[in-house]
mmCIF file of C-alpha atoms in Angstrom:
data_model
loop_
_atom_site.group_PDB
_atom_site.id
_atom_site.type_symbol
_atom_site.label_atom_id
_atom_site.label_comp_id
_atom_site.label_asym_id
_atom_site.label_seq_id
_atom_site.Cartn_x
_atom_site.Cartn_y
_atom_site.Cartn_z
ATOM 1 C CA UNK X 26 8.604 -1.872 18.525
ATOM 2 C CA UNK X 27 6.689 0.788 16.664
ATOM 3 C CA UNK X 28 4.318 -0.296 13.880
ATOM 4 C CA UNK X 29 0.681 -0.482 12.819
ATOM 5 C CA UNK X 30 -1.671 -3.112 14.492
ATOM 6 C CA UNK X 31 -4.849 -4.191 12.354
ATOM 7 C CA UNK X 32 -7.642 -6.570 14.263
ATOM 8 C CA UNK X 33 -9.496 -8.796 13.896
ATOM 9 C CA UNK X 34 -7.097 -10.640 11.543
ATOM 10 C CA UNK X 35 -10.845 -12.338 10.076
ATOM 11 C CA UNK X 36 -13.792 -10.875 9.765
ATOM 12 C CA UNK X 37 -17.402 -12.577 8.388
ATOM 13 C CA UNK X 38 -20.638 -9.825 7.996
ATOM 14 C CA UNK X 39 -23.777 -11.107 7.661
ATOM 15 C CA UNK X 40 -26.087 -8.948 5.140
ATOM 16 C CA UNK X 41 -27.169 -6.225 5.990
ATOM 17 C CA UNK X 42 -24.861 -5.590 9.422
ATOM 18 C CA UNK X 43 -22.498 -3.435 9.836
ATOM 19 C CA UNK X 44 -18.657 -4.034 10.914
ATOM 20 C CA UNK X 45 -15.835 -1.770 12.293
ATOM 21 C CA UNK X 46 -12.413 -2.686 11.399
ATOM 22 C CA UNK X 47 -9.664 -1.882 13.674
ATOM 23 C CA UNK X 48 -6.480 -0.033 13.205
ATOM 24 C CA UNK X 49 -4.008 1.506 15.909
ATOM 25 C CA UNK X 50 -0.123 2.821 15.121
ATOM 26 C CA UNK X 51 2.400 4.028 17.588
ATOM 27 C CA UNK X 52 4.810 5.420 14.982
ATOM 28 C CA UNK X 53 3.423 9.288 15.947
ATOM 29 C CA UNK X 54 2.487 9.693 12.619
ATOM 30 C CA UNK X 55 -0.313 12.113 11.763
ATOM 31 C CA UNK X 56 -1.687 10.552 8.591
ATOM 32 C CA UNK X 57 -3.677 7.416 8.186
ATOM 33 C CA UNK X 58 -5.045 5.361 5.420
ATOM 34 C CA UNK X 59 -7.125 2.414 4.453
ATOM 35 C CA UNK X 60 -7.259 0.730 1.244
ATOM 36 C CA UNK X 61 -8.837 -2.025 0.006
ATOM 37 C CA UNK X 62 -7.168 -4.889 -1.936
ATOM 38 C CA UNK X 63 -9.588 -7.192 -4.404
ATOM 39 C CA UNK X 64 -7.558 -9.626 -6.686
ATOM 40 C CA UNK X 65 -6.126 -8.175 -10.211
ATOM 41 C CA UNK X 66 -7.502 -4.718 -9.290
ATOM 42 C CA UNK X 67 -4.399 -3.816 -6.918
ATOM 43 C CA UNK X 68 -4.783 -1.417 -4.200
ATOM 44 C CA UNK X 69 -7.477 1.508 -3.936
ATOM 45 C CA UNK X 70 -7.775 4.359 -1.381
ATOM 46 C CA UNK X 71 -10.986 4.149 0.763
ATOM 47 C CA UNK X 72 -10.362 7.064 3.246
ATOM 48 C CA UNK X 73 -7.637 9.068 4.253
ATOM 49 C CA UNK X 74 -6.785 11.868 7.147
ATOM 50 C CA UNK X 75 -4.019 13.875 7.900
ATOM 51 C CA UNK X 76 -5.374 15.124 11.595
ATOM 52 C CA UNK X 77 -7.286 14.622 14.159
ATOM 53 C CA UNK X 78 -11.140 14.835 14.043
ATOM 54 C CA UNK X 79 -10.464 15.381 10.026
ATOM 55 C CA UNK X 80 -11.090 12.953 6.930
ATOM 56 C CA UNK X 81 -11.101 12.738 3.476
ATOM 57 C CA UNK X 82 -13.119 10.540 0.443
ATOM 58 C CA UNK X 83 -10.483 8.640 -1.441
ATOM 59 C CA UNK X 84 -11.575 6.715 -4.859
ATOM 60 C CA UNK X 85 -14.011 4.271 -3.382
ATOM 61 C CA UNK X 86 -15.395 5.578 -0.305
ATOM 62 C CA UNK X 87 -18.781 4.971 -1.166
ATOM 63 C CA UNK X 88 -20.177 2.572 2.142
ATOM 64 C CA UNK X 89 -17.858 3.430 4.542
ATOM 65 C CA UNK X 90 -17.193 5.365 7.262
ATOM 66 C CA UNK X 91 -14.377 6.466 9.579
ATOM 67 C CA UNK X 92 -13.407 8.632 12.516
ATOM 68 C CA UNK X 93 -10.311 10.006 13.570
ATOM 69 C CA UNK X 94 -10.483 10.826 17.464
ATOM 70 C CA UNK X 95 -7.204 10.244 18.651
ATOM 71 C CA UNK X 96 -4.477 10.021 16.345
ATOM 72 C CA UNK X 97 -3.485 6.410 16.890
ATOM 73 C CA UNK X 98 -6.596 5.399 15.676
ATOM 74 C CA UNK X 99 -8.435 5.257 12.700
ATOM 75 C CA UNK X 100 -11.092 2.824 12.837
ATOM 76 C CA UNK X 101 -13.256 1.983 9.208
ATOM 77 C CA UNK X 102 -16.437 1.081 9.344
ATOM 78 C CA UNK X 103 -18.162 -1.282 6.498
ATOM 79 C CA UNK X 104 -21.826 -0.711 6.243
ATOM 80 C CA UNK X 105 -24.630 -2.698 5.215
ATOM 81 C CA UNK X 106 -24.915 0.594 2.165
ATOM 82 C CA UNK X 107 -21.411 -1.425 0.606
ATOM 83 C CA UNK X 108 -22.926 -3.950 -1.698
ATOM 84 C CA UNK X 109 -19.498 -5.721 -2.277
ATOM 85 C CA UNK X 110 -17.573 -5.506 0.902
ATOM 86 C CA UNK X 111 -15.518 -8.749 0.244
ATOM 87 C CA UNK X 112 -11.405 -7.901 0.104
ATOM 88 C CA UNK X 113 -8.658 -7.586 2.151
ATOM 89 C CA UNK X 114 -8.470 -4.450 3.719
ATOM 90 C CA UNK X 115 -5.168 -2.618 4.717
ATOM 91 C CA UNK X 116 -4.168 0.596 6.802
ATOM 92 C CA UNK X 117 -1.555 3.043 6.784
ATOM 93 C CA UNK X 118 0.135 5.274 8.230
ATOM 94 C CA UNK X 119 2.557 8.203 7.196
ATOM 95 C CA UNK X 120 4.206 11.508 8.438
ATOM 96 C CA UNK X 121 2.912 13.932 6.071
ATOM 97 C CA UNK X 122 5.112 15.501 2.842
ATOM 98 C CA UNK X 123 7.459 17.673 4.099
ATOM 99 C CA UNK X 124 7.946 16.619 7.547
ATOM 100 C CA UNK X 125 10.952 15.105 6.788
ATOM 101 C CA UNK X 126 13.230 13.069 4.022
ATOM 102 C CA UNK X 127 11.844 9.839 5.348
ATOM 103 C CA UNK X 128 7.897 9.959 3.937
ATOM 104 C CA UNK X 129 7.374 7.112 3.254
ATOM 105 C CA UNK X 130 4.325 3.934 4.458
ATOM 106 C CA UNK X 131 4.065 1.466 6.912
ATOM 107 C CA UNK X 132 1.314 -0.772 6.462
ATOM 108 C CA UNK X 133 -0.582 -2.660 8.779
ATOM 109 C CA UNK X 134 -1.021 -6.734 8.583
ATOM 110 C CA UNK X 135 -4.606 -6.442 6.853
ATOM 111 C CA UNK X 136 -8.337 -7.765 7.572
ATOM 112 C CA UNK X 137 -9.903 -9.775 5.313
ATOM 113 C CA UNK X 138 -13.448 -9.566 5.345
ATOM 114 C CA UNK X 139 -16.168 -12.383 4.180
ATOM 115 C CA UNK X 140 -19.594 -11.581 3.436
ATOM 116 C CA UNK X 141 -21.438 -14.995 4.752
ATOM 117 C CA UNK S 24 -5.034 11.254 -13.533
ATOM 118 C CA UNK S 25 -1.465 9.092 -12.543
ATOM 119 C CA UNK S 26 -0.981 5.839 -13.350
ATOM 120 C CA UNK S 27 1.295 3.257 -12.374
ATOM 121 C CA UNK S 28 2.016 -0.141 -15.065
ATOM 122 C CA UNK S 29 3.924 -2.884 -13.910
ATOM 123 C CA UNK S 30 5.493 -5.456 -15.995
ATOM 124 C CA UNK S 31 5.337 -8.267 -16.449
ATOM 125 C CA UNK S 32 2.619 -9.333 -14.228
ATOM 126 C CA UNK S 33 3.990 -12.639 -13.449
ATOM 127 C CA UNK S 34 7.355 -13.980 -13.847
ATOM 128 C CA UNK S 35 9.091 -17.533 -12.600
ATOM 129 C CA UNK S 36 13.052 -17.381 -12.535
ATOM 130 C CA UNK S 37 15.372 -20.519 -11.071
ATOM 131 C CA UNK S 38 17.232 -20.037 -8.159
ATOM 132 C CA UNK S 39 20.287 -17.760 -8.438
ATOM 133 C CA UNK S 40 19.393 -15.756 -11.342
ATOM 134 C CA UNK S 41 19.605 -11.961 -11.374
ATOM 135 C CA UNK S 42 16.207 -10.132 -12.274
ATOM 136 C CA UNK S 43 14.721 -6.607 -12.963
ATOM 137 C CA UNK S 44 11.326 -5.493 -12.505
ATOM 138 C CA UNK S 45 9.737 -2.634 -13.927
ATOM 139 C CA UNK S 46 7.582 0.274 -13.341
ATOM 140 C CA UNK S 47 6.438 3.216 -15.017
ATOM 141 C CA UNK S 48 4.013 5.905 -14.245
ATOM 142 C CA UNK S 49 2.361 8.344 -16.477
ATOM 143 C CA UNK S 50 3.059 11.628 -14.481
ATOM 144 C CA UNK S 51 6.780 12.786 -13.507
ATOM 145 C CA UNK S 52 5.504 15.271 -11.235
ATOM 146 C CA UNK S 53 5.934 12.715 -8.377
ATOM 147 C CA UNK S 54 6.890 13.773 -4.807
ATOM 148 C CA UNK S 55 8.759 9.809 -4.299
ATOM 149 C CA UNK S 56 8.208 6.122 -5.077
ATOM 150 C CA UNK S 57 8.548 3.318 -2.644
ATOM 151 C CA UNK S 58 8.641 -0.538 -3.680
ATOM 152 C CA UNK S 59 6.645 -2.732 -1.470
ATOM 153 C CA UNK S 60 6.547 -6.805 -1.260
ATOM 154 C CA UNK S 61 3.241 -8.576 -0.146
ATOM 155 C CA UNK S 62 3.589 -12.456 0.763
ATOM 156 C CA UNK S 63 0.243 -14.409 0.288
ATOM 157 C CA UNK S 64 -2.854 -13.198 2.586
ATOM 158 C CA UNK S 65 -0.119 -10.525 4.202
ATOM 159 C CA UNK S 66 0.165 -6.574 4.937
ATOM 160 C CA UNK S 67 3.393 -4.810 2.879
ATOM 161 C CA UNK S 68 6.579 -4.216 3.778
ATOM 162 C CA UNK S 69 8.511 -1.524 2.474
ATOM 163 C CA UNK S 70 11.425 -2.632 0.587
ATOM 164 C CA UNK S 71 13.363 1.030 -1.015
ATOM 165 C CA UNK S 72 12.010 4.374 -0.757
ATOM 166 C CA UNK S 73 13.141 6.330 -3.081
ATOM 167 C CA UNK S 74 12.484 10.599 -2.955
ATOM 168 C CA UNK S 75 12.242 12.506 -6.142
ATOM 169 C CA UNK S 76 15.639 14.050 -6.462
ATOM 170 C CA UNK S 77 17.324 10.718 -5.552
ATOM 171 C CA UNK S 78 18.274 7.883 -9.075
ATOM 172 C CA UNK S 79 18.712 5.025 -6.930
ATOM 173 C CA UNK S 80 18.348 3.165 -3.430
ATOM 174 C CA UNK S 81 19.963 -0.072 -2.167
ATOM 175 C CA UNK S 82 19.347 -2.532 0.530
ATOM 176 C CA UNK S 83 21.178 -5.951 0.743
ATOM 177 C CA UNK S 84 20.081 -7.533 -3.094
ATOM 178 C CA UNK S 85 17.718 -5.015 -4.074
ATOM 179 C CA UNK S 86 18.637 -2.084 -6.126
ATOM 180 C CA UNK S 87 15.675 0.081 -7.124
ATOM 181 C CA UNK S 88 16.363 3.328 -9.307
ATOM 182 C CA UNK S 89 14.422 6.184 -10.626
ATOM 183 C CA UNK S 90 14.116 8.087 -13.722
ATOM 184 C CA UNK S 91 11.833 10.797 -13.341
ATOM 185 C CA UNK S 92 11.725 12.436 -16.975
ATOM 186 C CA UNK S 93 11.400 8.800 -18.524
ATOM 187 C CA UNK S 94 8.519 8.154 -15.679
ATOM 188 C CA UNK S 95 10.230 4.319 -15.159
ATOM 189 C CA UNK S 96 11.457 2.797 -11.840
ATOM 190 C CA UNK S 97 13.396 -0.684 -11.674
ATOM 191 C CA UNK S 98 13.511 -3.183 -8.780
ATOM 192 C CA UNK S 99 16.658 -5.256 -9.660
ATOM 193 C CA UNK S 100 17.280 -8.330 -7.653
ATOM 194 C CA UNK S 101 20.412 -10.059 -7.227
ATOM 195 C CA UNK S 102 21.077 -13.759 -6.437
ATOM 196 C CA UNK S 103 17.354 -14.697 -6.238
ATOM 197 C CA UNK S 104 16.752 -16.764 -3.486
ATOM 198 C CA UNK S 105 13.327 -19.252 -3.397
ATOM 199 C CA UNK S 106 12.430 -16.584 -0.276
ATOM 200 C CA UNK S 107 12.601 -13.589 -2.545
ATOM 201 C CA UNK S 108 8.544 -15.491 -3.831
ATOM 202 C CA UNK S 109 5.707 -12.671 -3.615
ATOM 203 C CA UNK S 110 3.898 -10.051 -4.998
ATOM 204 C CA UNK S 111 5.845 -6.759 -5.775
ATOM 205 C CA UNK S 112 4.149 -3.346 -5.438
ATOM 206 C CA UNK S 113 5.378 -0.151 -6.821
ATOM 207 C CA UNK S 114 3.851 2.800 -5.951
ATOM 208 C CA UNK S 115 3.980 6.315 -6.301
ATOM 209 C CA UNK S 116 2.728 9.577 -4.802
ATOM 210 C CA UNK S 117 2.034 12.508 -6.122
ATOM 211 C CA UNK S 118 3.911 15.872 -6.008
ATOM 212 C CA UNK S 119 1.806 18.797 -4.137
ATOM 213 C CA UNK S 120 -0.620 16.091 -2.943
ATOM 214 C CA UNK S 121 -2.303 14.889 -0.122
ATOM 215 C CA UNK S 122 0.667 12.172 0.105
ATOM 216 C CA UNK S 123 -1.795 9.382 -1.569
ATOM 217 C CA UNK S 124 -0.005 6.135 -2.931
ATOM 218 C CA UNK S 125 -0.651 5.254 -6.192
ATOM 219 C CA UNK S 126 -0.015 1.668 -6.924
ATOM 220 C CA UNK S 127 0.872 -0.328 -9.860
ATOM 221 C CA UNK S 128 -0.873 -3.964 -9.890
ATOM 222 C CA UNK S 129 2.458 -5.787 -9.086
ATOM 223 C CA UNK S 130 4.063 -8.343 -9.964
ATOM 224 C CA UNK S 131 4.208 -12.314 -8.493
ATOM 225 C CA UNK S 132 7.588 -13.878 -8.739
ATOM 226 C CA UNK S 133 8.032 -17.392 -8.553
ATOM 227 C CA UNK S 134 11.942 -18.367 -7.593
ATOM 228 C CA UNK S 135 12.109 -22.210 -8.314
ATOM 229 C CA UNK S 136 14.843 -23.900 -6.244
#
């Protein structure tokens, strides 16, 4: 079955480490997403990329970083620069607009991350 | 900048009844809007997409429809079953964007059997 796999599940950071979340699809599609999901605030766009080796700042990207080396993956990393990193954090994947009547998401399962 | 409202927030129905959720967004320009549901501590799943040119989608109970010029969306639900329980996302994206969702906050239905 095609779909987006997030891992680990749970995550706990100690202060000042840093931790890479995990996200791999097998739907072929060339965009990926993550957000991040805090309660009451709804969902909010961390980073985004629409090819490979290519990224873009969404509204919050401030401590975090991502790469985009193959296009199944799109790994985010939480650094010890995010002051707040605990929330539930979600990837995505799309085809992009225009490649064909079907654009729409499929998210992944999520990661929720504890500072401890 | 777009914004997506959903209302109410929170709403608790009995079993059986028929209900309507609602969306709006403050720019019509949109490319499509999909309705998501979110259990407790889970991912989404994609309930209706619906693309800009289309008024309405259907799948089993759910009934979603679109009116761009009004910038309002519905999510009717027929039947409500105690499994239908969960969060409800609508979101939009953007025409001429980068294909970004924008979400609304959602809203948590309670079905009581």
């Amino acid at each position: 079955d095609g779909g987006i796999t997030q891992s680990p599940k749970y995550l706990f950071r100690k202060e000042g480490q840093n931790v890479t979340l995990s996200c791999e699809q097998n739907l072929n599609h060339d965009a990926m997403y993550w957000y991040r999901q805090d309660p009451g605030q709804g969902l909010r766009l961390i980073y985004y990329s629409q090819i490979v080796n290519d990224f873009q700042k969404g509204d919050i990207a401030e401590g975090y970083s991502v790469s985009r080396e193959k296009k199944e993956s799109f790994p985010l990393t939480v650094t010890s620069a995010q002051k707040n990193p605990t929330a539930f954090y979600l990837c995505a994947s799309s085809i992009l607009p225009g490649q064909g009547v079907n654009y729409g998401y499929t998210f992944g399962s999520g990661t929720r991350l504890t500072v401890v | 900048k777009q914004e997506v409202t959903q209302i109410p927030a929170a709403l608790s129905v009995p079993e059986g009844e028929n209900l309507v959720l609602n969306c709006s967004f403050t720019d019509s320009a949109i490319y499509n809007l999909q309705w998501f549901r979110q259990d407790p501590g889970k991912g989404l799943t994609s309930l209706l997409l619906i693309q800009s040119s289309q008024r309405e989608q259907t799948s089993g109970r759910l009934n979603a429809s679109l009116d761009k010029s009004s910038g309002r969306s519905t999510l009717y639900i027929a039947a409500s079953q105690p499994g239908d329980s969960a969060t409800y996302l609508c979101a939009v994206v953007l025409g001429g964007s980068q294909g970004n969702l924008i979400f609304g906050k959602g809203t948590k239905l309670s079905v009581k059997p």
